[in-house]
Amino acid sequence: MAVKPPSASANPLLIQALDDAELGLVWVDAQGRLQHSNKRFAGWAGMPATLDQCFPGLHTGAWSALLSRPAGQAQSLHLGLKTADGELLSTELRFHSLGESPAADALTVLSISPLGDAQLRSAIDLLQRDVLEAVALSRPLQVVMDLLCRRVESLAPDVICTVLAVDEQGRVHPLAAPSLPASFSAALDGVPIGPKAGSCGTAAWRREPVEVADIARDPLWEDYRVLALAYGLAACWSTPILRADQRVGATFALYYREPRPVVPFHRGMVEACAQLCQVALRNDEHLRQIERLAYYDNVTGLANRRLFADRARHDLLISSRQGSPTALLLLDVDRFKTINDSLGHAVGDEVLRQLAQRLGPCLRDSDTLARLGGDEFGVILQGSTAADAMHAADKLLAALQPPLDLPGQAPLSLSASIGIANFPEDGGDLESLLKNAEIAMYEAKRAGRNCARFFLHAMNEALGERLQMEAALRQALSQGCLQLHYQPKLRLADGRTMGCEALLRWRHPEWGPVAPDRFIGVAEECGLINALDAWVLEQACAQLARWQQAGVALPEVAVNVSPLRFYQDDVAAHVGQLLQQHGLRAEQLTLEVTERLMLDDNARTRGQMQRLHEMGVRISVDDFGTGYSSLGYLKRLPVSELKLDKSFVRDLETDPDDRALATAVIGIGRALGLTVVAEGVETAAQQQVLEQVGCDMVQGWRFGHPMPAEALEEWLRQRSTQAV
Ligand code: C2E
Ligand code: MG
Ligand code: MG
């Protein structure tokens, strides 16, 4: 059944009723031609021939699409109705057609009701609610703005709505413009804002709304006029949107297809929409900031571990698809902890920033450089062979060579150790590559730092052994399976026993005795050394106190302390507490430290040594001569004793160089008022040379092996009568 217009023959009462209705009613054919209208409608719009004429906001094509929709599908629409005196009246349209698939000659009835303020308000409320919901759901900014534009256009179908982003360089970029022709949008992209840059560019420039009622005439549009008119855009009203930092971040604009000023309803709508745009924009800034925090390191600005992992996984995927290699480099700054501890964290951060700036330029744009945490950096070289990776590692190390310039500090020289793992040989996924690169990095540290090492499978086995040893050592320490042996130190001149050195002994139930040279390094690596050395110090002090009470003639005991313990523990405080607890004098204790510690010119260790010295505890430089050539520290630091390393003692009778060296060390010691002890003395010939060159003290198998406390007491009893 087709809808027909009421004919003259129809019930006059019905016609009267239709004319008097509050609604405007029109009967239109499928092409949008008006066949009939009631008086209410004619009173508003006169006698237009087509829908195009009374609703300028929609084109003919849009009308035919709406009119051909099957019954029941057409919903309501908000459209501006052009009144007889040229005003635009906001209205709501409803479509009424009959039948599932209307006949070609069927008419559609449109009921038109003017939108009152309250209805407009509620329509805007609805729009606001939907857009805020999209913001709350963290939809991408483009999606939110697109939704906003579409909803505005359905509320005010005679406008074209756009949102342009304004970048930091003051150029605009379309964010959303669903009804603007794509080619016009493309032409806007990158246009600079300015005092005469159309409505949007000028609004952004002036930081205030710009209303252009007639693009054809307004001087603001001079440069863009031809373009806009070509796309049928006749008027434009643009409002700037401010970001949190008060910079203009976007513009919200309404275009009209005919020259005209803004109607009041649009003002209300734009007010609401400008606010929505601002909320969406600021929320987007927020999300980006969160993303920056989540994916970037805030000290160096480099990618963080998370982004590194994302990119690495992506690169590995490409590599496995293409059958190409990828290299993973792990770079660890050497002795960074010392810098952090002695110069403070602010300087440490500055060091990391400067390092990051040096590393970046060594890499290609496609490579990923990230700070993985602490002083550890990761590099992914997609497509790089092992040879490429070593080349890159050399470049990175070279870039770190020149000393760093830090505000208020002396130039600081730094180096790093790099471990390299190659995909796919060294691991099929990120986790195994990282693990193996780390093993290789520790190998580089062990090899003396400031170098790069490839991962080798043998390293993995060595690591396995170290881990086993670490576990066993922990157990030994907690179950009391460690022991101290004591080796006497004698004065050459009269053969008197001046003291002894405490040396750690560990007998493993299955492995038998394990030499300190094997397990001390492991303990240093795994952080067990502090507990180990603390235990040794306590035991040695307790033993010395027992000897003192028993009247054993042993003036002092020497204890080895790892440099790591000086960095990490308050050794001086521990020593002070032990001396007091056991009733010992500070002069009875000597701490043996290696040259390594002396050369790390670090405020913390210097302070520790100074405090020990002030207490009266003696500091002895162990393995003297094996370390470095610099001797300046002997003047700066409160050292009392030098222990000539046993490697120089071994060939003393045969090697003139060793003899010269021993002579030189003794000379240095004498000049600085230090005692010189020769360690590892095994033969009478060695002893004789040492006597000739004037060495003060000796220690070695020739006089006594390291032995348990009771054995040393027995040894002392037997020696009390003998000469050296
Ligand atoms: P060190 O402090 O230089 O100790 C001297 C080493 O020379 C000891 O080795 C000792 O047994 C050995 N020795 C003594 N006389 C002779 C000799 O005539 N000929 C030869 N060839 N060697 C002799 P040991 O006990 O194996 O200790 C090795 C290193 O382990 C020590 O060197 C020391 O650096 C470290 N160490 C030992 N105990 C501890 C400890 O409690 N804490 C720390 N941090 N390190 C320790
Ligand atoms: Mg020693
Ligand atoms: Mg030594």
PDB file of C-alpha atoms in Angstrom, residues 526-723:
ATOM      1  CA  CYS A 526      77.975 -13.271  43.710  1.00  0.00           C
ATOM      2  CA  GLY A 527      78.107 -10.791  46.576  1.00  0.00           C
ATOM      3  CA  LEU A 528      79.043 -13.354  49.215  1.00  0.00           C
ATOM      4  CA  ILE A 529      82.414 -11.756  49.858  1.00  0.00           C
ATOM      5  CA  ASN A 530      81.108  -9.295  52.450  1.00  0.00           C
ATOM      6  CA  ALA A 531      79.729 -12.036  54.632  1.00  0.00           C
ATOM      7  CA  LEU A 532      82.823 -14.162  54.078  1.00  0.00           C
ATOM      8  CA  ASP A 533      85.318 -11.434  54.944  1.00  0.00           C
ATOM      9  CA  ALA A 534      83.244 -10.327  57.916  1.00  0.00           C
ATOM     10  CA  TRP A 535      83.318 -13.889  59.212  1.00  0.00           C
ATOM     11  CA  VAL A 536      87.097 -14.117  58.746  1.00  0.00           C
ATOM     12  CA  LEU A 537      87.611 -10.823  60.586  1.00  0.00           C
ATOM     13  CA  GLU A 538      85.474 -11.994  63.510  1.00  0.00           C
ATOM     14  CA  GLN A 539      87.203 -15.358  63.729  1.00  0.00           C
ATOM     15  CA  ALA A 540      90.685 -13.864  63.504  1.00  0.00           C
ATOM     16  CA  CYS A 541      89.948 -11.300  66.221  1.00  0.00           C
ATOM     17  CA  ALA A 542      88.444 -13.972  68.459  1.00  0.00           C
ATOM     18  CA  GLN A 543      91.520 -16.173  67.929  1.00  0.00           C
ATOM     19  CA  LEU A 544      93.929 -13.329  68.660  1.00  0.00           C
ATOM     20  CA  ALA A 545      92.045 -12.596  71.871  1.00  0.00           C
ATOM     21  CA  ARG A 546      92.317 -16.267  72.918  1.00  0.00           C
ATOM     22  CA  TRP A 547      96.073 -16.243  72.211  1.00  0.00           C
ATOM     23  CA  GLN A 548      96.445 -13.054  74.165  1.00  0.00           C
ATOM     24  CA  GLN A 549      94.674 -14.579  77.146  1.00  0.00           C
ATOM     25  CA  ALA A 550      96.731 -17.747  76.851  1.00  0.00           C
ATOM     26  CA  GLY A 551      99.912 -15.710  76.746  1.00  0.00           C
ATOM     27  CA  VAL A 552     100.911 -16.862  73.257  1.00  0.00           C
ATOM     28  CA  ALA A 553     103.558 -14.488  71.943  1.00  0.00           C
ATOM     29  CA  LEU A 554     101.925 -13.297  68.764  1.00  0.00           C
ATOM     30  CA  PRO A 555     101.859  -9.519  68.612  1.00  0.00           C
ATOM     31  CA  GLU A 556      99.433  -9.220  65.669  1.00  0.00           C
ATOM     32  CA  VAL A 557      97.207 -10.889  63.113  1.00  0.00           C
ATOM     33  CA  ALA A 558      96.716  -9.817  59.486  1.00  0.00           C
ATOM     34  CA  VAL A 559      93.407 -10.311  57.700  1.00  0.00           C
ATOM     35  CA  ASN A 560      92.740 -10.071  53.961  1.00  0.00           C
ATOM     36  CA  VAL A 561      89.861  -7.795  52.999  1.00  0.00           C
ATOM     37  CA  SER A 562      88.424  -7.711  49.496  1.00  0.00           C
ATOM     38  CA  PRO A 563      88.228  -4.252  47.918  1.00  0.00           C
ATOM     39  CA  LEU A 564      84.548  -4.937  47.269  1.00  0.00           C
ATOM     40  CA  ARG A 565      83.900  -5.000  50.981  1.00  0.00           C
ATOM     41  CA  PHE A 566      85.375  -1.531  51.306  1.00  0.00           C
ATOM     42  CA  TYR A 567      82.945  -0.250  48.666  1.00  0.00           C
ATOM     43  CA  GLN A 568      79.937  -1.860  50.228  1.00  0.00           C
ATOM     44  CA  ASP A 569      80.414  -2.202  53.979  1.00  0.00           C
ATOM     45  CA  ASP A 570      81.475   0.001  56.834  1.00  0.00           C
ATOM     46  CA  VAL A 571      84.666  -1.963  57.533  1.00  0.00           C
ATOM     47  CA  ALA A 572      85.986   0.628  59.971  1.00  0.00           C
ATOM     48  CA  ALA A 573      82.865   0.395  62.136  1.00  0.00           C
ATOM     49  CA  HIS A 574      82.991  -3.399  62.117  1.00  0.00           C
ATOM     50  CA  VAL A 575      86.669  -3.402  63.084  1.00  0.00           C
ATOM     51  CA  GLY A 576      86.060  -0.885  65.877  1.00  0.00           C
ATOM     52  CA  GLN A 577      83.273  -2.995  67.304  1.00  0.00           C
ATOM     53  CA  LEU A 578      85.335  -6.224  67.165  1.00  0.00           C
ATOM     54  CA  LEU A 579      88.384  -4.662  68.824  1.00  0.00           C
ATOM     55  CA  GLN A 580      86.242  -3.487  71.658  1.00  0.00           C
ATOM     56  CA  GLN A 581      84.344  -6.748  71.978  1.00  0.00           C
ATOM     57  CA  HIS A 582      87.567  -8.780  72.233  1.00  0.00           C
ATOM     58  CA  GLY A 583      89.620  -6.281  74.201  1.00  0.00           C
ATOM     59  CA  LEU A 584      92.236  -5.901  71.496  1.00  0.00           C
ATOM     60  CA  ARG A 585      94.374  -2.928  70.639  1.00  0.00           C
ATOM     61  CA  ALA A 586      94.115  -1.556  67.124  1.00  0.00           C
ATOM     62  CA  GLU A 587      97.886  -2.025  66.586  1.00  0.00           C
ATOM     63  CA  GLN A 588      97.324  -5.772  66.872  1.00  0.00           C
ATOM     64  CA  LEU A 589      95.341  -5.844  63.642  1.00  0.00           C
ATOM     65  CA  THR A 590      96.567  -5.415  60.075  1.00  0.00           C
ATOM     66  CA  LEU A 591      94.222  -5.347  57.077  1.00  0.00           C
ATOM     67  CA  GLU A 592      95.712  -6.608  53.822  1.00  0.00           C
ATOM     68  CA  VAL A 593      94.200  -5.036  50.747  1.00  0.00           C
ATOM     69  CA  THR A 594      95.274  -5.330  47.127  1.00  0.00           C
ATOM     70  CA  GLU A 595      96.503  -2.458  44.987  1.00  0.00           C
ATOM     71  CA  ARG A 596      93.215  -2.576  43.121  1.00  0.00           C
ATOM     72  CA  LEU A 597      91.583  -0.776  46.029  1.00  0.00           C
ATOM     73  CA  MET A 598      94.297   1.827  46.327  1.00  0.00           C
ATOM     74  CA  LEU A 599      93.992   2.792  42.699  1.00  0.00           C
ATOM     75  CA  ASP A 600      90.269   3.327  42.676  1.00  0.00           C
ATOM     76  CA  ASP A 601      90.628   6.828  43.984  1.00  0.00           C
ATOM     77  CA  ASN A 602      87.309   6.837  45.672  1.00  0.00           C
ATOM     78  CA  ALA A 603      86.162   9.106  48.461  1.00  0.00           C
ATOM     79  CA  ARG A 604      84.433   6.296  50.296  1.00  0.00           C
ATOM     80  CA  THR A 605      87.402   3.930  50.499  1.00  0.00           C
ATOM     81  CA  ARG A 606      89.733   6.819  51.252  1.00  0.00           C
ATOM     82  CA  GLY A 607      87.476   7.765  54.146  1.00  0.00           C
ATOM     83  CA  GLN A 608      87.375   4.196  55.424  1.00  0.00           C
ATOM     84  CA  MET A 609      91.149   3.863  55.340  1.00  0.00           C
ATOM     85  CA  GLN A 610      91.607   7.193  57.048  1.00  0.00           C
ATOM     86  CA  ARG A 611      89.298   6.150  59.866  1.00  0.00           C
ATOM     87  CA  LEU A 612      91.079   2.815  60.287  1.00  0.00           C
ATOM     88  CA  HIS A 613      94.414   4.610  60.337  1.00  0.00           C
ATOM     89  CA  GLU A 614      93.201   7.062  62.959  1.00  0.00           C
ATOM     90  CA  MET A 615      92.040   4.122  65.075  1.00  0.00           C
ATOM     91  CA  GLY A 616      95.582   2.712  64.809  1.00  0.00           C
ATOM     92  CA  VAL A 617      94.811  -0.252  62.531  1.00  0.00           C
ATOM     93  CA  ARG A 618      97.599  -0.950  60.044  1.00  0.00           C
ATOM     94  CA  ILE A 619      96.941  -1.169  56.310  1.00  0.00           C
ATOM     95  CA  SER A 620      99.123  -3.454  54.237  1.00  0.00           C
ATOM     96  CA  VAL A 621      99.298  -3.448  50.429  1.00  0.00           C
ATOM     97  CA  ASP A 622      99.063  -7.094  49.406  1.00  0.00           C
ATOM     98  CA  ASP A 623     100.583  -8.560  46.220  1.00  0.00           C
ATOM     99  CA  PHE A 624     102.544  -5.356  45.761  1.00  0.00           C
ATOM    100  CA  GLY A 625     104.030  -4.979  42.282  1.00  0.00           C
ATOM    101  CA  THR A 626     101.425  -7.013  40.429  1.00  0.00           C
ATOM    102  CA  GLY A 627      98.959  -4.192  40.065  1.00  0.00           C
ATOM    103  CA  TYR A 628      99.690  -0.943  38.384  1.00  0.00           C
ATOM    104  CA  SER A 629     102.613   1.301  37.766  1.00  0.00           C
ATOM    105  CA  SER A 630     101.185   4.248  39.644  1.00  0.00           C
ATOM    106  CA  LEU A 631     102.614   4.628  43.121  1.00  0.00           C
ATOM    107  CA  GLY A 632     101.108   8.013  43.899  1.00  0.00           C
ATOM    108  CA  TYR A 633      98.596   6.449  46.251  1.00  0.00           C
ATOM    109  CA  LEU A 634     101.381   5.443  48.651  1.00  0.00           C
ATOM    110  CA  LYS A 635     101.802   9.110  49.480  1.00  0.00           C
ATOM    111  CA  ARG A 636      98.086   9.864  49.705  1.00  0.00           C
ATOM    112  CA  LEU A 637      96.857   6.859  51.636  1.00  0.00           C
ATOM    113  CA  PRO A 638      97.725   5.820  55.197  1.00  0.00           C
ATOM    114  CA  VAL A 639      99.627   2.640  54.314  1.00  0.00           C
ATOM    115  CA  SER A 640     101.980   0.942  56.811  1.00  0.00           C
ATOM    116  CA  GLU A 641     103.235  -2.114  54.982  1.00  0.00           C
ATOM    117  CA  LEU A 642     104.056  -3.456  51.500  1.00  0.00           C
ATOM    118  CA  LYS A 643     103.893  -7.162  50.731  1.00  0.00           C
ATOM    119  CA  LEU A 644     106.210  -7.979  47.842  1.00  0.00           C
ATOM    120  CA  ASP A 645     104.298 -10.439  45.689  1.00  0.00           C
ATOM    121  CA  LYS A 646     105.548 -14.004  45.683  1.00  0.00           C
ATOM    122  CA  SER A 647     105.959 -13.993  41.904  1.00  0.00           C
ATOM    123  CA  PHE A 648     108.954 -11.667  42.355  1.00  0.00           C
ATOM    124  CA  VAL A 649     110.371 -13.777  45.166  1.00  0.00           C
ATOM    125  CA  ARG A 650     110.261 -17.064  43.287  1.00  0.00           C
ATOM    126  CA  ASP A 651     113.182 -16.389  40.920  1.00  0.00           C
ATOM    127  CA  LEU A 652     115.024 -13.994  43.134  1.00  0.00           C
ATOM    128  CA  GLU A 653     118.345 -15.897  43.022  1.00  0.00           C
ATOM    129  CA  THR A 654     118.337 -16.358  39.260  1.00  0.00           C
ATOM    130  CA  ASP A 655     116.503 -13.427  37.733  1.00  0.00           C
ATOM    131  CA  PRO A 656     118.352 -10.117  37.990  1.00  0.00           C
ATOM    132  CA  ASP A 657     115.164  -8.216  37.071  1.00  0.00           C
ATOM    133  CA  ASP A 658     113.311  -9.663  40.042  1.00  0.00           C
ATOM    134  CA  ARG A 659     116.208  -8.834  42.239  1.00  0.00           C
ATOM    135  CA  ALA A 660     116.260  -5.263  40.964  1.00  0.00           C
ATOM    136  CA  LEU A 661     112.559  -5.016  41.563  1.00  0.00           C
ATOM    137  CA  ALA A 662     112.776  -6.343  45.090  1.00  0.00           C
ATOM    138  CA  THR A 663     115.550  -3.848  45.779  1.00  0.00           C
ATOM    139  CA  ALA A 664     113.434  -1.037  44.390  1.00  0.00           C
ATOM    140  CA  VAL A 665     110.402  -2.002  46.477  1.00  0.00           C
ATOM    141  CA  ILE A 666     112.500  -2.147  49.613  1.00  0.00           C
ATOM    142  CA  GLY A 667     113.927   1.264  48.694  1.00  0.00           C
ATOM    143  CA  ILE A 668     110.471   2.712  48.299  1.00  0.00           C
ATOM    144  CA  GLY A 669     109.355   1.184  51.577  1.00  0.00           C
ATOM    145  CA  ARG A 670     112.339   2.581  53.401  1.00  0.00           C
ATOM    146  CA  ALA A 671     111.918   6.030  51.883  1.00  0.00           C
ATOM    147  CA  LEU A 672     108.272   6.163  52.930  1.00  0.00           C
ATOM    148  CA  GLY A 673     108.813   4.546  56.310  1.00  0.00           C
ATOM    149  CA  LEU A 674     106.879   1.378  55.430  1.00  0.00           C
ATOM    150  CA  THR A 675     107.601  -2.178  56.477  1.00  0.00           C
ATOM    151  CA  VAL A 676     108.337  -4.484  53.517  1.00  0.00           C
ATOM    152  CA  VAL A 677     107.278  -8.127  53.796  1.00  0.00           C
ATOM    153  CA  ALA A 678     108.363 -10.669  51.191  1.00  0.00           C
ATOM    154  CA  GLU A 679     105.761 -13.396  50.697  1.00  0.00           C
ATOM    155  CA  GLY A 680     106.236 -16.895  49.288  1.00  0.00           C
ATOM    156  CA  VAL A 681     109.759 -17.367  50.608  1.00  0.00           C
ATOM    157  CA  GLU A 682     110.556 -21.064  50.104  1.00  0.00           C
ATOM    158  CA  THR A 683     114.320 -21.401  49.988  1.00  0.00           C
ATOM    159  CA  ALA A 684     117.409 -20.394  51.913  1.00  0.00           C
ATOM    160  CA  ALA A 685     118.761 -18.730  48.762  1.00  0.00           C
ATOM    161  CA  GLN A 686     115.722 -16.509  48.498  1.00  0.00           C
ATOM    162  CA  GLN A 687     116.037 -15.630  52.131  1.00  0.00           C
ATOM    163  CA  GLN A 688     119.696 -14.757  51.653  1.00  0.00           C
ATOM    164  CA  VAL A 689     119.013 -12.367  48.793  1.00  0.00           C
ATOM    165  CA  LEU A 690     116.252 -10.722  50.798  1.00  0.00           C
ATOM    166  CA  GLU A 691     118.653 -10.240  53.680  1.00  0.00           C
ATOM    167  CA  GLN A 692     121.209  -8.714  51.350  1.00  0.00           C
ATOM    168  CA  VAL A 693     118.756  -6.201  49.897  1.00  0.00           C
ATOM    169  CA  GLY A 694     117.511  -5.252  53.343  1.00  0.00           C
ATOM    170  CA  CYS A 695     114.003  -6.730  53.442  1.00  0.00           C
ATOM    171  CA  ASP A 696     112.299  -6.289  56.839  1.00  0.00           C
ATOM    172  CA  MET A 697     110.060  -9.287  57.098  1.00  0.00           C
ATOM    173  CA  VAL A 698     109.384 -12.644  55.452  1.00  0.00           C
ATOM    174  CA  GLN A 699     106.520 -15.094  55.145  1.00  0.00           C
ATOM    175  CA  GLY A 700     106.584 -18.441  53.351  1.00  0.00           C
ATOM    176  CA  TRP A 701     106.879 -22.204  53.492  1.00  0.00           C
ATOM    177  CA  ARG A 702     110.546 -21.951  54.416  1.00  0.00           C
ATOM    178  CA  PHE A 703     109.387 -20.786  57.828  1.00  0.00           C
ATOM    179  CA  GLY A 704     105.894 -22.158  58.165  1.00  0.00           C
ATOM    180  CA  HIS A 705     102.945 -23.190  56.070  1.00  0.00           C
ATOM    181  CA  PRO A 706      99.535 -21.734  56.806  1.00  0.00           C
ATOM    182  CA  MET A 707      98.273 -23.952  59.675  1.00  0.00           C
ATOM    183  CA  PRO A 708      95.416 -24.319  62.127  1.00  0.00           C
ATOM    184  CA  ALA A 709      95.624 -22.227  65.287  1.00  0.00           C
ATOM    185  CA  GLU A 710      96.766 -25.097  67.558  1.00  0.00           C
ATOM    186  CA  ALA A 711      99.453 -26.099  65.071  1.00  0.00           C
ATOM    187  CA  LEU A 712     100.732 -22.528  65.055  1.00  0.00           C
ATOM    188  CA  GLU A 713     100.931 -22.544  68.848  1.00  0.00           C
ATOM    189  CA  GLU A 714     103.010 -25.728  68.681  1.00  0.00           C
ATOM    190  CA  TRP A 715     105.147 -24.202  65.926  1.00  0.00           C
ATOM    191  CA  LEU A 716     105.750 -21.138  68.076  1.00  0.00           C
ATOM    192  CA  ARG A 717     106.796 -23.286  71.055  1.00  0.00           C
ATOM    193  CA  GLN A 718     109.301 -25.156  68.924  1.00  0.00           C
ATOM    194  CA  ARG A 719     110.720 -22.011  67.340  1.00  0.00           C
ATOM    195  CA  SER A 720     111.085 -20.031  70.525  1.00  0.00           C
ATOM    196  CA  THR A 721     114.557 -21.458  70.969  1.00  0.00           C
ATOM    197  CA  GLN A 722     115.721 -21.457  67.305  1.00  0.00           C
ATOM    198  CA  ALA A 723     117.219 -18.621  65.292  1.00  0.00           C
TER     199      ALA A 723
END
